[in-house]
Coordinates of C-alpha atoms in Angstrom, one line a residue:
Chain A
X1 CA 0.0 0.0 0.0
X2 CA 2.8 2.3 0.9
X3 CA 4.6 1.0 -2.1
X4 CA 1.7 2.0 -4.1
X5 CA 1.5 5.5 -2.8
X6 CA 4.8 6.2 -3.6
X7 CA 5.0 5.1 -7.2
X8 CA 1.9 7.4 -7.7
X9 CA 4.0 10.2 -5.6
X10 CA 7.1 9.6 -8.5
X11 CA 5.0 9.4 -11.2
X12 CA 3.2 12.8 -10.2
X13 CA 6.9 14.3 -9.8
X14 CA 8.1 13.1 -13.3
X15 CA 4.7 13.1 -15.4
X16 CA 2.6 15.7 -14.2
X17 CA 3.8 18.4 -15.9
X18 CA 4.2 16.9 -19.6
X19 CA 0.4 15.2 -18.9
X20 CA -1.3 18.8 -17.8
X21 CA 0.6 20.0 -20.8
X22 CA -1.1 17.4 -23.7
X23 CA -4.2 18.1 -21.5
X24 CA -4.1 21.7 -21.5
X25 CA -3.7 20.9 -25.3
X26 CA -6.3 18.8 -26.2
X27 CA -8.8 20.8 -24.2
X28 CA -8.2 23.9 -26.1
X29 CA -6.0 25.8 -23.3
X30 CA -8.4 25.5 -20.5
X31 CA -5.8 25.8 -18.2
X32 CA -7.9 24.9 -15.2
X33 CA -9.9 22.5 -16.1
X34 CA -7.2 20.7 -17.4
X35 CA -5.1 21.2 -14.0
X36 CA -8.4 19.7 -12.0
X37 CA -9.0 16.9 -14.8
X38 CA -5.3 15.6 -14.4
X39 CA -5.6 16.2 -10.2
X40 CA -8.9 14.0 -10.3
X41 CA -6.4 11.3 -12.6
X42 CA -3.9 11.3 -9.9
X43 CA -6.8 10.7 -7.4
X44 CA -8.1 8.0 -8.9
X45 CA -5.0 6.2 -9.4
X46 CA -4.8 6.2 -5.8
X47 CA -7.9 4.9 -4.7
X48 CA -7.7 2.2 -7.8
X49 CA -4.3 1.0 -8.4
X50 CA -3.8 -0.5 -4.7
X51 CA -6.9 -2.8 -5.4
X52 CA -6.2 -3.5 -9.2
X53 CA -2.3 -3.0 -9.2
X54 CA -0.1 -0.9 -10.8
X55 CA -0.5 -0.8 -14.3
X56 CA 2.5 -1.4 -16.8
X57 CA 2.4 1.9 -18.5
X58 CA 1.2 4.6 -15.7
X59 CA 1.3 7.5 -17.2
X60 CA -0.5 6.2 -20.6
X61 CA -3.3 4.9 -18.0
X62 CA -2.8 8.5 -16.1
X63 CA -3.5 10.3 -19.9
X64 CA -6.8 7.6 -20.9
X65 CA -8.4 8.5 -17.4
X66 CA -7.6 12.3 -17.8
X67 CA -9.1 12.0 -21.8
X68 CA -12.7 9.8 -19.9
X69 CA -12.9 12.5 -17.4
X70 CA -12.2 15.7 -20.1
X71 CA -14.8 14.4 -22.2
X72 CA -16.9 14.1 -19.4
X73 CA -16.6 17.4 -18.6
X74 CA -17.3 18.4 -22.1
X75 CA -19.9 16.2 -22.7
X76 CA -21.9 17.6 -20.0
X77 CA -21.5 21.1 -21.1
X78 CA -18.7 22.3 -18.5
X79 CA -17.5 25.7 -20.1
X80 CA -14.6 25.0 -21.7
X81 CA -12.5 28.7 -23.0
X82 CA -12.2 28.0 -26.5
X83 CA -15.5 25.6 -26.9
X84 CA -14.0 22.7 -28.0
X85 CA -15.9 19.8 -28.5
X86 CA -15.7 16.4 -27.2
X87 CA -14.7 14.8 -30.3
X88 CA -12.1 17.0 -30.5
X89 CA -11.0 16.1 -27.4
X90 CA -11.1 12.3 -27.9
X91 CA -8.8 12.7 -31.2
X92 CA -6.2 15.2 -29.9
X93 CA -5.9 12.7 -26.7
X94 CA -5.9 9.7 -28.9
X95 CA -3.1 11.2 -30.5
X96 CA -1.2 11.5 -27.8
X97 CA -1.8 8.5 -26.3
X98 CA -1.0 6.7 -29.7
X99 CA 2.4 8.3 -29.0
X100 CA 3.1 7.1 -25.6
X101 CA 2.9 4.0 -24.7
X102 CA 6.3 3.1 -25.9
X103 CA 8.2 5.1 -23.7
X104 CA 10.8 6.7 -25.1
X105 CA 8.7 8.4 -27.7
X106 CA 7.5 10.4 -24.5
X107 CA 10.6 12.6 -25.0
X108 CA 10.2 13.5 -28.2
X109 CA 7.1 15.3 -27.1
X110 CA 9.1 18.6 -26.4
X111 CA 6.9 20.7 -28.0
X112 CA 4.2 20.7 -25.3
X113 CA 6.0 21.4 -22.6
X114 CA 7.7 24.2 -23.7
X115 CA 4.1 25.7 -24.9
X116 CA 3.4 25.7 -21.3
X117 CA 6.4 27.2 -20.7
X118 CA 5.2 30.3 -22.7
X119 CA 1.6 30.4 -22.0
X120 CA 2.5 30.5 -18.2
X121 CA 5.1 33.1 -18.7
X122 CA 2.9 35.5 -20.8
X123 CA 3.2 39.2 -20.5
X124 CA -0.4 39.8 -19.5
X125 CA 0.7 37.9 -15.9
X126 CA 2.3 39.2 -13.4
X127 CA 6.5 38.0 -13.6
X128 CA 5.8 36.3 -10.2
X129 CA 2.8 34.8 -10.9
X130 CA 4.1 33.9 -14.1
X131 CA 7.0 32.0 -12.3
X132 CA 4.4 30.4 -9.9
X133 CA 2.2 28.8 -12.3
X134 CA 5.1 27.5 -14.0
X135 CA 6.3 25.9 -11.3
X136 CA 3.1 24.6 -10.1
X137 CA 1.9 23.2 -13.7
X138 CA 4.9 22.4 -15.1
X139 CA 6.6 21.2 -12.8
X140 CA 4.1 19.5 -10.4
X141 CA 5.5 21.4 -7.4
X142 CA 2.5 21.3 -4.4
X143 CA 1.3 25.1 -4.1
X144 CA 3.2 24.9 -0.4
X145 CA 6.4 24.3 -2.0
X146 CA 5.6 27.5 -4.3
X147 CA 4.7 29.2 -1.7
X148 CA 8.1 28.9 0.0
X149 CA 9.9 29.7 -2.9
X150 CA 7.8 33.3 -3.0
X151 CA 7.9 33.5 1.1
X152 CA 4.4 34.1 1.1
X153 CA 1.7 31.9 2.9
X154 CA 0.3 29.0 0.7
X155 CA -3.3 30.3 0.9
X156 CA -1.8 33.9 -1.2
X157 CA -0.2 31.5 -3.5
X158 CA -3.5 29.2 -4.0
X159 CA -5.2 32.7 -4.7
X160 CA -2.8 34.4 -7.0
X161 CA -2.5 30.9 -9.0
X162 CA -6.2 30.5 -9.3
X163 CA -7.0 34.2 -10.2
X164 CA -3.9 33.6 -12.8
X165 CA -5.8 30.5 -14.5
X166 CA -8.8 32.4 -14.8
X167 CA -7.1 35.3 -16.6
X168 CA -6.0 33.0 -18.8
X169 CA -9.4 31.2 -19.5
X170 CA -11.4 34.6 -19.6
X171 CA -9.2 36.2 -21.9
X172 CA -8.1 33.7 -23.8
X173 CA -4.3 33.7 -23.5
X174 CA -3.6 31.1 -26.0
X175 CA -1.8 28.2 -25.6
X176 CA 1.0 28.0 -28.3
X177 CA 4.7 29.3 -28.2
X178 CA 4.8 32.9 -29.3
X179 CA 6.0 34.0 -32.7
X180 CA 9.7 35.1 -32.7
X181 CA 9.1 38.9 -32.3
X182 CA 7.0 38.0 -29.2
X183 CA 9.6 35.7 -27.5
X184 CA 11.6 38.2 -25.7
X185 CA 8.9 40.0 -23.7
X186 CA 8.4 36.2 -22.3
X187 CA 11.9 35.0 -21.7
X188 CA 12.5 36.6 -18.3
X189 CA 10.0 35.0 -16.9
X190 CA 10.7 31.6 -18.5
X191 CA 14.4 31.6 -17.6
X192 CA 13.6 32.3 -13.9
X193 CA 11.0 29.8 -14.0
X194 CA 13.6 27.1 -15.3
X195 CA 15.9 28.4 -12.5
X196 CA 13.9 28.2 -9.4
X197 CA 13.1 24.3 -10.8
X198 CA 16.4 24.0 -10.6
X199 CA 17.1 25.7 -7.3
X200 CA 14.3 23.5 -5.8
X201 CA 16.1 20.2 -6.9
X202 CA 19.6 21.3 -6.4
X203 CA 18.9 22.3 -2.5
X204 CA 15.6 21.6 -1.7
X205 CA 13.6 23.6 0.6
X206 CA 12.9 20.8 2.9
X207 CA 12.6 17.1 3.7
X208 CA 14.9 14.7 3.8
X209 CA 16.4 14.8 0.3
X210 CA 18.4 17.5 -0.1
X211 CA 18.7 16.6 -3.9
X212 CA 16.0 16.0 -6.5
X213 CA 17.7 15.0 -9.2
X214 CA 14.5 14.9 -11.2
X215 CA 13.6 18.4 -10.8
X216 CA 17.2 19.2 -12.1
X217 CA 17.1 17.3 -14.8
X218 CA 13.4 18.4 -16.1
X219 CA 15.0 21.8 -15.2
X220 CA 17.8 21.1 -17.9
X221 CA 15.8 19.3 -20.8
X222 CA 13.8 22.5 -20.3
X223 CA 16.8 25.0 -20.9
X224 CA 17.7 22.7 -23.6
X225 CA 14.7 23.1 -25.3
X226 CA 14.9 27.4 -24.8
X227 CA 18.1 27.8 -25.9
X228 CA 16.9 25.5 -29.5
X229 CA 13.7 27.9 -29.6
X230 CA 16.6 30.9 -28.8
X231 CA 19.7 30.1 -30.2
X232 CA 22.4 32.9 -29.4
X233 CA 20.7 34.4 -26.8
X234 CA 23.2 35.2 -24.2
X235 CA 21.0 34.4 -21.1
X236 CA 19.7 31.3 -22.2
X237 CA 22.9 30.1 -22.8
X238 CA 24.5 31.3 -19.6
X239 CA 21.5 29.4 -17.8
X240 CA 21.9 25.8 -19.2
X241 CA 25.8 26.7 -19.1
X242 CA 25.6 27.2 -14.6
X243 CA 23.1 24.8 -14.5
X244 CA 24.9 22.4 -16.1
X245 CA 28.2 23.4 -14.3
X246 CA 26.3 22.6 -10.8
X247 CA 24.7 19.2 -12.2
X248 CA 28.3 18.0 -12.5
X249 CA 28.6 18.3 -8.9
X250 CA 25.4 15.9 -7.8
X251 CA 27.4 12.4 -7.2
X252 CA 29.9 14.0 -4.8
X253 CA 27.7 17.0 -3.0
X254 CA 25.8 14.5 -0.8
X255 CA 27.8 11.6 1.3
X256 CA 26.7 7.9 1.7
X257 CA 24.8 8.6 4.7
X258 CA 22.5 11.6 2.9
X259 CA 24.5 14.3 4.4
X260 CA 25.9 17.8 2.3
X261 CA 29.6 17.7 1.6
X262 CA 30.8 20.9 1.1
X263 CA 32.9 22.4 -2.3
X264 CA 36.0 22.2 -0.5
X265 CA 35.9 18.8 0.4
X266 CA 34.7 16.7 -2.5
X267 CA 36.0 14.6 -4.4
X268 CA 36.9 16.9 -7.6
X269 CA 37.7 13.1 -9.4
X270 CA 34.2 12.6 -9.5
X271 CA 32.6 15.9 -10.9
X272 CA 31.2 15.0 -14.2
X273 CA 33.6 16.0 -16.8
X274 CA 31.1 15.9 -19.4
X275 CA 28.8 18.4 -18.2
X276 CA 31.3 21.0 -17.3
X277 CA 33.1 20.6 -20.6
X278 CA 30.0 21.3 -22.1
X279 CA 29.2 23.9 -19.5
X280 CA 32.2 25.8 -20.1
X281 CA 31.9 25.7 -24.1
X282 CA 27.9 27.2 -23.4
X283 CA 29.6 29.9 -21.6
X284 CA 32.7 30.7 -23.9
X285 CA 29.4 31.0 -26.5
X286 CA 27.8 33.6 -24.3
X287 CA 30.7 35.3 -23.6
X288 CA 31.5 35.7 -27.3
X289 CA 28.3 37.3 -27.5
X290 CA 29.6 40.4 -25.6
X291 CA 26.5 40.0 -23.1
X292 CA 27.2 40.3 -19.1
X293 CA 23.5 39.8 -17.5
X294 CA 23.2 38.0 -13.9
X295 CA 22.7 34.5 -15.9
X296 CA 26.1 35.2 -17.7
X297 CA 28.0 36.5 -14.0
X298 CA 26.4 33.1 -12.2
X299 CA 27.8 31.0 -14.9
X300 CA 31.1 32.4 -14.5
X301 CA 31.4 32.4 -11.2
X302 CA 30.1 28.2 -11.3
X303 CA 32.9 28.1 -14.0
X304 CA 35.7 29.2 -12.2
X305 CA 35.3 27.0 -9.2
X306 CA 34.8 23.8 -11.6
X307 CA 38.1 25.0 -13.1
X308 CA 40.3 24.7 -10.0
X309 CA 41.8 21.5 -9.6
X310 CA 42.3 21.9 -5.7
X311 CA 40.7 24.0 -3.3
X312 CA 43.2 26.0 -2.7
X313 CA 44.0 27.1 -6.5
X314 CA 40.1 28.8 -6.3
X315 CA 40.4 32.0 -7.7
X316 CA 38.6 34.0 -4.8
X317 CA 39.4 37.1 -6.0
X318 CA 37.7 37.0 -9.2
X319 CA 34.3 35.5 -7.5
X320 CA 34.0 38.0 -5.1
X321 CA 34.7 40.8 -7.9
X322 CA 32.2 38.6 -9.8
X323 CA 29.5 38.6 -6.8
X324 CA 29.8 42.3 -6.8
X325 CA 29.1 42.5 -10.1
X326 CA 26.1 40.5 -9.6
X327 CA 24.8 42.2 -6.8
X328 CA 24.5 45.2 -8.8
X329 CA 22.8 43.2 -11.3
X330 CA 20.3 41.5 -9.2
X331 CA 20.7 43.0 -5.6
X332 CA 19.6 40.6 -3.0
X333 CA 20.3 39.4 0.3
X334 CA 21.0 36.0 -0.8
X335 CA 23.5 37.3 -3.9
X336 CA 25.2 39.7 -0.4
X337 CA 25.6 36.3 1.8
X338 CA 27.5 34.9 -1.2
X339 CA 29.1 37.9 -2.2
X340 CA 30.3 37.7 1.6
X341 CA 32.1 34.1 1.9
X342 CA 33.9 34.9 -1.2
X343 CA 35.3 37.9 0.7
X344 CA 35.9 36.4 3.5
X345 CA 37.6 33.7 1.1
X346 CA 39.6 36.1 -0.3
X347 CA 40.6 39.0 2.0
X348 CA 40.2 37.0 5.1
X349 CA 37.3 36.1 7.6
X350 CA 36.8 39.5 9.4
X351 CA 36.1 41.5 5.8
X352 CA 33.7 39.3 5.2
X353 CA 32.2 39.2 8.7
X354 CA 32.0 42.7 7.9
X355 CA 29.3 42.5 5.3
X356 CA 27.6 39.4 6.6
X357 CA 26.8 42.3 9.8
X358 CA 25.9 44.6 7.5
X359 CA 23.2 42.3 5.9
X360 CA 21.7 41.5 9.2
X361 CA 21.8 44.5 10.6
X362 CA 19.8 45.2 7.0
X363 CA 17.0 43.2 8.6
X364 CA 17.0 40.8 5.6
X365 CA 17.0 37.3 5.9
X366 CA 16.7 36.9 9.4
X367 CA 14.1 33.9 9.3
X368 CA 16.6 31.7 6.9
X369 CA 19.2 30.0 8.6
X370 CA 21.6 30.5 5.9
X371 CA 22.6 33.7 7.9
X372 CA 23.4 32.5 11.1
X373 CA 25.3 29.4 9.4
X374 CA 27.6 31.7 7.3
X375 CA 28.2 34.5 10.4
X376 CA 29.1 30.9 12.9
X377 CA 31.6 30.2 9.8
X378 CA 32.9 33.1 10.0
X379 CA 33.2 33.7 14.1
X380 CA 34.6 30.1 14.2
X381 CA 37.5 30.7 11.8
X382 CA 38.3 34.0 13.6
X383 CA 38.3 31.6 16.8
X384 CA 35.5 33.8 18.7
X385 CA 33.9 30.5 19.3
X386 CA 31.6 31.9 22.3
X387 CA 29.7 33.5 19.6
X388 CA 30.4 31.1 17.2
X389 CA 28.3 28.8 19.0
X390 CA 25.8 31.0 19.3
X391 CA 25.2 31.7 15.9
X392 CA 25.3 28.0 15.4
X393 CA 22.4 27.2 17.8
X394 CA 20.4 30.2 16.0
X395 CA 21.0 28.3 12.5
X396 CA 20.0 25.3 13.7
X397 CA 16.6 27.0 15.0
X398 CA 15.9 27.8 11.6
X399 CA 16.9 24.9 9.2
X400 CA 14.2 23.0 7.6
X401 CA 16.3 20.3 5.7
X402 CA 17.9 17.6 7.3
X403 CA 20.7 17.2 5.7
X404 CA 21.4 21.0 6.5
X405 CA 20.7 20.3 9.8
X406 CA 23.2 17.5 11.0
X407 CA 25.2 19.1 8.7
X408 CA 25.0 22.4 11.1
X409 CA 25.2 20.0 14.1
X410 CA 28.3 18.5 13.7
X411 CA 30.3 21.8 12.9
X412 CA 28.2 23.1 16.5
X413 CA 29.8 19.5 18.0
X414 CA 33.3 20.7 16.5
X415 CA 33.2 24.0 17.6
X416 CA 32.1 22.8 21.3
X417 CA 34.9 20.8 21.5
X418 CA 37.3 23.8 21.1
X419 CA 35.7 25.4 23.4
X420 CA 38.4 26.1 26.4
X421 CA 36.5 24.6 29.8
X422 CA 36.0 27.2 32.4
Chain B
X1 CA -13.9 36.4 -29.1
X2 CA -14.6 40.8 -28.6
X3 CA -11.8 42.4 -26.9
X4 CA -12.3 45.7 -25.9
X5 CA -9.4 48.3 -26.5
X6 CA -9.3 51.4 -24.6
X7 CA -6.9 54.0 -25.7
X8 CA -5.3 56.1 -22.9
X9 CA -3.6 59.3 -23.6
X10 CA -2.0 62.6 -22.0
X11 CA -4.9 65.0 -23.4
X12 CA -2.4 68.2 -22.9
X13 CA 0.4 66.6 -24.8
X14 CA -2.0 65.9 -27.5
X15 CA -3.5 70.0 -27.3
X16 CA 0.6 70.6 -27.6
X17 CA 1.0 68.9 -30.4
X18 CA 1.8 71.1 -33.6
X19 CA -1.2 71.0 -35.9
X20 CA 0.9 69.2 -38.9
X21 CA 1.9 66.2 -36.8
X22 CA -1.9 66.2 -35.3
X23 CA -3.0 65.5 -38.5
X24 CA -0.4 62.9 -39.6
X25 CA -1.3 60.9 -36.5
X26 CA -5.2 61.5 -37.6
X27 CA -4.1 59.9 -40.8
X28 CA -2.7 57.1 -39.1
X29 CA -5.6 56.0 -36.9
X30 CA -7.9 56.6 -40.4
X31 CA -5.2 53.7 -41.8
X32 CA -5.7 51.8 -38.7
X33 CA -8.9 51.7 -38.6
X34 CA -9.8 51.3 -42.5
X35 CA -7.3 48.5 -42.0
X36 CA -9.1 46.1 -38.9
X37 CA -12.3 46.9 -41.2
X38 CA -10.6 44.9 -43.9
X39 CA -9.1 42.4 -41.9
X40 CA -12.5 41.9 -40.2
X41 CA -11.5 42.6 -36.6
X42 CA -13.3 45.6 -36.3
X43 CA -16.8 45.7 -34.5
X44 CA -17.0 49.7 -32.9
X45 CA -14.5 52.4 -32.7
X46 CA -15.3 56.1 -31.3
X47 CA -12.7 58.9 -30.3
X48 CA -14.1 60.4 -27.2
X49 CA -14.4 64.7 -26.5
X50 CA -11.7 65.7 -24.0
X51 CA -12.2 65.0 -20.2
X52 CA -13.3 68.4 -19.6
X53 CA -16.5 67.4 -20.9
X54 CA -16.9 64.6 -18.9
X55 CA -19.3 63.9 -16.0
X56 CA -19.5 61.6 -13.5
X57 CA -23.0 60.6 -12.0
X58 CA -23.3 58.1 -8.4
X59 CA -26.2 57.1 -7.0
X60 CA -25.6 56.0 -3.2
X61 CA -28.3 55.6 -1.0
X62 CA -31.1 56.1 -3.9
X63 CA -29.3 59.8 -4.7
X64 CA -27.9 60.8 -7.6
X65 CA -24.9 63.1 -7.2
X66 CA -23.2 64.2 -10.5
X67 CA -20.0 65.7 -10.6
X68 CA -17.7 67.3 -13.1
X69 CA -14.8 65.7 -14.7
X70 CA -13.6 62.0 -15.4
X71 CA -14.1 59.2 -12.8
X72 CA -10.2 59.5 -12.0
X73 CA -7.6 61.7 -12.5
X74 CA -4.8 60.7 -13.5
X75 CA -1.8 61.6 -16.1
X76 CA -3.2 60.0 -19.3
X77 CA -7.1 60.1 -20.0
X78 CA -9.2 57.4 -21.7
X79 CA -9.4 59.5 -25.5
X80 CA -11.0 56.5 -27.4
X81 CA -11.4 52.6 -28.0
X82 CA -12.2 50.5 -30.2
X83 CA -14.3 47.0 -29.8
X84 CA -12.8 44.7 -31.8
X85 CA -13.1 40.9 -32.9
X86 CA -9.6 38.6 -32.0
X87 CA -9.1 34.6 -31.5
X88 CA -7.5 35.6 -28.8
X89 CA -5.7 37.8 -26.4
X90 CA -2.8 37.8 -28.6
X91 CA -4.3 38.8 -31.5
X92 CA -5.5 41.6 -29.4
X93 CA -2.2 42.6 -28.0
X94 CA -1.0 42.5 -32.0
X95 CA -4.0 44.8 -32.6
X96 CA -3.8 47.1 -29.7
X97 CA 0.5 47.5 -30.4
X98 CA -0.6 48.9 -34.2
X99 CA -2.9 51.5 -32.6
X100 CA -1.1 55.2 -32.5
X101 CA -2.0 55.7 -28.8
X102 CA 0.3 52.7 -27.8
X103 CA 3.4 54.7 -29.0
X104 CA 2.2 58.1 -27.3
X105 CA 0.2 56.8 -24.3
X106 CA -1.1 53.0 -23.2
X107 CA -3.9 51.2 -24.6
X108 CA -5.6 48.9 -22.0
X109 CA -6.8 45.1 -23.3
X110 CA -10.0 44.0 -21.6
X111 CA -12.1 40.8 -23.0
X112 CA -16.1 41.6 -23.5
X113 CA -17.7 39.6 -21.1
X114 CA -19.7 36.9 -23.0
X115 CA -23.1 35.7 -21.7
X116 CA -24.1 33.5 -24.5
X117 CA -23.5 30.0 -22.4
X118 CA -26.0 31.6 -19.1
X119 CA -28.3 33.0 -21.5
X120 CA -28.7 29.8 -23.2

């Protein structure tokens, strides 16, 4: 049973998104009716496949009881935006459904997707909401986990992404990728949309896996599909270039027992040369192109520590310069905390202690722990370990993974033991 | 689907405006508008008098009370619209971007509310 549960819960994660999409499709861009037709799908499989067991092709059974239940809903006059009828609906499912069961022929089925991609990020939505919705349809993140992402409470969320599928049903954003000359008004949107997907599976918020390596990669084949539709665009490439250069990190950034290794202490062996040579060419592309937007800085900065061979040959110089840069770019607390350890890398703990005071005494960020963590850092290496310990205790008050949090707890256990007795 | 286009301008600008370049911009909403009449889009269109005409009537409580001047006041002033027929809102957005007022001022996008499915 709780087996059962589960494969639904991966199958959601990895197949939501592509089945709202040929939904969304079929059912003539009624965004919300397709969301709640492929929600009812999921449902169902719940209730049905731990009595009748799991069936050999899920998501093609997840697709034929969204198409019964969208023709349903047409059939008994349910308003549908663009008044499609159920034949319709029948053949454009049929279609899909023709295409699926073998599997691999899923992939091919880019096209989808990345019109979701687009109708989501449309310029007639707001660029947070337009991020939101993305995340939510796309990529089958809960509404909570959207929520976090935005720092608002999930009931605003549920709100702002309701009121954003009604928009798009009532005035009939459509549902295809924009013509060339109306790509770049949308591309902001879908590039920090791709970016937070991959945020959420490179670190995510909480629980106990720190790493979703299937929001990562979804994140990727996404970018990869942008920068085809927007070839020599600087930003696009600069995206799929950092992303890729993180990826390479995912075998060594987590030990055997599911704890975070730090950068200086993997094994650099075991980065995947692959994905930073190819990183590193994306870059060299961008680069070419004589752009320098936030995208562009991040991958340069992701390039230079996949470049040194030991810890010690990081050029901290340049990333800190590099962080600055980027915090006039993009000016955030998060880009400042970064901007800090660099610093503190290069010049030496107490300059960066400097700014990481600065940025509290800002009043940002004081409900993540990633404050407290880098200030304890910090205090420890300057050997004030009173206050070290401290800041310690206040990270660990705020950490919701748990990998972060033994992570936290052993460098509080370290710390403690330098402690002089008194 | 009828998408309503409301055309939003600074009416002082447009008083500024030398008399030559008033009537080339005349010329170009004539184009315009001869043009979404060929192309079928077009439903209504009406210019509107300047807001110093305008009145503005509430009735609270079962009174009327009528005041002078537009609803708000702001920078630019609703000058005109046009009611025009689109698939969709991006057919609307294409049409809207070609009107003159987008260049000068802001043209606001809203879809006609369509009672055809409640009133059977």
């Amino acid at each position: 049973m709780e087996d059962v549960r589960s494969i639904v819960e991966h199958t959601y994660r990895a197949e939501h998104g592509r089945i709202v999409a040929m939904v969304i499709g079929a059912m003539g861009g009624d965004f919300a009716s397709a969301e709640e037709v492929v929600q009812e799908s999921f449902e169902a499989a719940l209730q049905q496949w731990p009595r009748e067991g799991v069936p050999r092709e899920p998501r093609a059974w997840l697709l034929r009881a969204a198409r019964n239940k969208a023709v349903d809903r047409v059939r008994r006059g349910v308003r549908l935006g663009a008044r499609v009828d159920a034949l319709e609906v029948v053949a454009r499912l049929e279609q899909e459904l023709a295409a699926t069961p073998g599997g691999e022929d899923w992939q091919a089925h880019p096209d989808d997707s990345l019109r979701l991609l687009f109708t989501c990020c449309h310029p007639s939505l707001a660029v947070d909401v337009q991020v939101a919705l993305a995340l939510r349809t796309l990529c089958g993140l809960t509404t909570e986990e959207v929520a976090r992402a935005f720092l608002v409470p999930p009931a605003t969320m549920a709100q702002r992404l309701v009121r954003a599928q009604r928009k798009i049903r009532d005035a009939r954003i459509p549902y295809v990728i924009p013509e060339p000359d109306a790509l770049g008004e949308r591309t902001r949107g879908v590039l920090h949309a791709i970016y937070l997907l991959f945020s959420e599976g490179h670190s995510a918020t909480q629980g106990a896996e720190l790493v979703r390596v299937d929001l990562c990669e979804e994140a990727l084949r996404l970018a990869r599909l942008t920068c085809h539709l927007l070839p020599r665009h600087p930003e696009t490439t600069s995206l799929l270039a950092m992303m890729l250069l993180h990826h390479s990190r995912r075998h060594v950034r987590v030990a055997e027992d599911g704890g975070l290794v730090l950068l200086d202490r993997q094994d650099r062996g075991r980065w995947d040369a692959a994905n930073i040579a190819e990183g590193l060419a994306l870059l060299d592309g961008a680069l070419a192109l004589g752009a320098f937007g936030p995208y562009t800085v991040q991958a340069a900065i992701a390039a230079l520590h996949a470049q040194a061979k030991r810890p010690e040959e990081t050029d901290w110089e340049q990333i800190a310069a590099l962080y600055e840069r980027l915090a006039k770019l993009t000016p955030g607390p998060v880009v400042e905390l970064n901007r800090a350890a660099a610093v503190a890398m290069a010049k030496g703990p107490a300059q960066g202690l400097v700014l990481v005071d600065d940025l509290e005494s800002s009043g940002r960020l004081t409900e993540h722990h990633l404050l407290p963590a880098a200030r304890a850092e910090l205090l420890r290496r300057l050997g004030r370990t009173d206050e070290a310990v401290a800041a310690y205790r206040r990270a660990l008050a705020l950490v919701r993974t748990e990998p972060e949090r033994r992570f936290l707890e052993e460098r509080l256990k370290e710390v403690l033991a330098d402690v002089p007795p008194t | 689907m009828k998408y309503l286009l409301m055309l939003f301008e600074n009416e002082k600008a447009w008083d500024a405006l030398p008399q030559e370049e008033a009537q080339k911009v005349l010329e170009e909403y004539m184009a315009f508008s001869e043009s979404i009449e060929k192309s079928g889009n077009n439903i209504a269109g009406e210019a509107l008098q300047p807001t110093s005409t305008a009145t503005t009537v509430r009735v609270r409580d079962g009174k009327r009370l009528t005041t002078d001047g537009p609803f708000a006041e702001t920078r630019e002033q609703m000058g005109g619209f046009f009611l025009v027929e689109a698939k969709d809102l991006d057919e609307a957005i294409a049409l809207a971007s070609r009107i003159p007022a987008a260049k000068s001022g802001c043209v606001e996008i809203r879809p006609v509310m369509d009672y055809s499915d409640v009133m059977g």
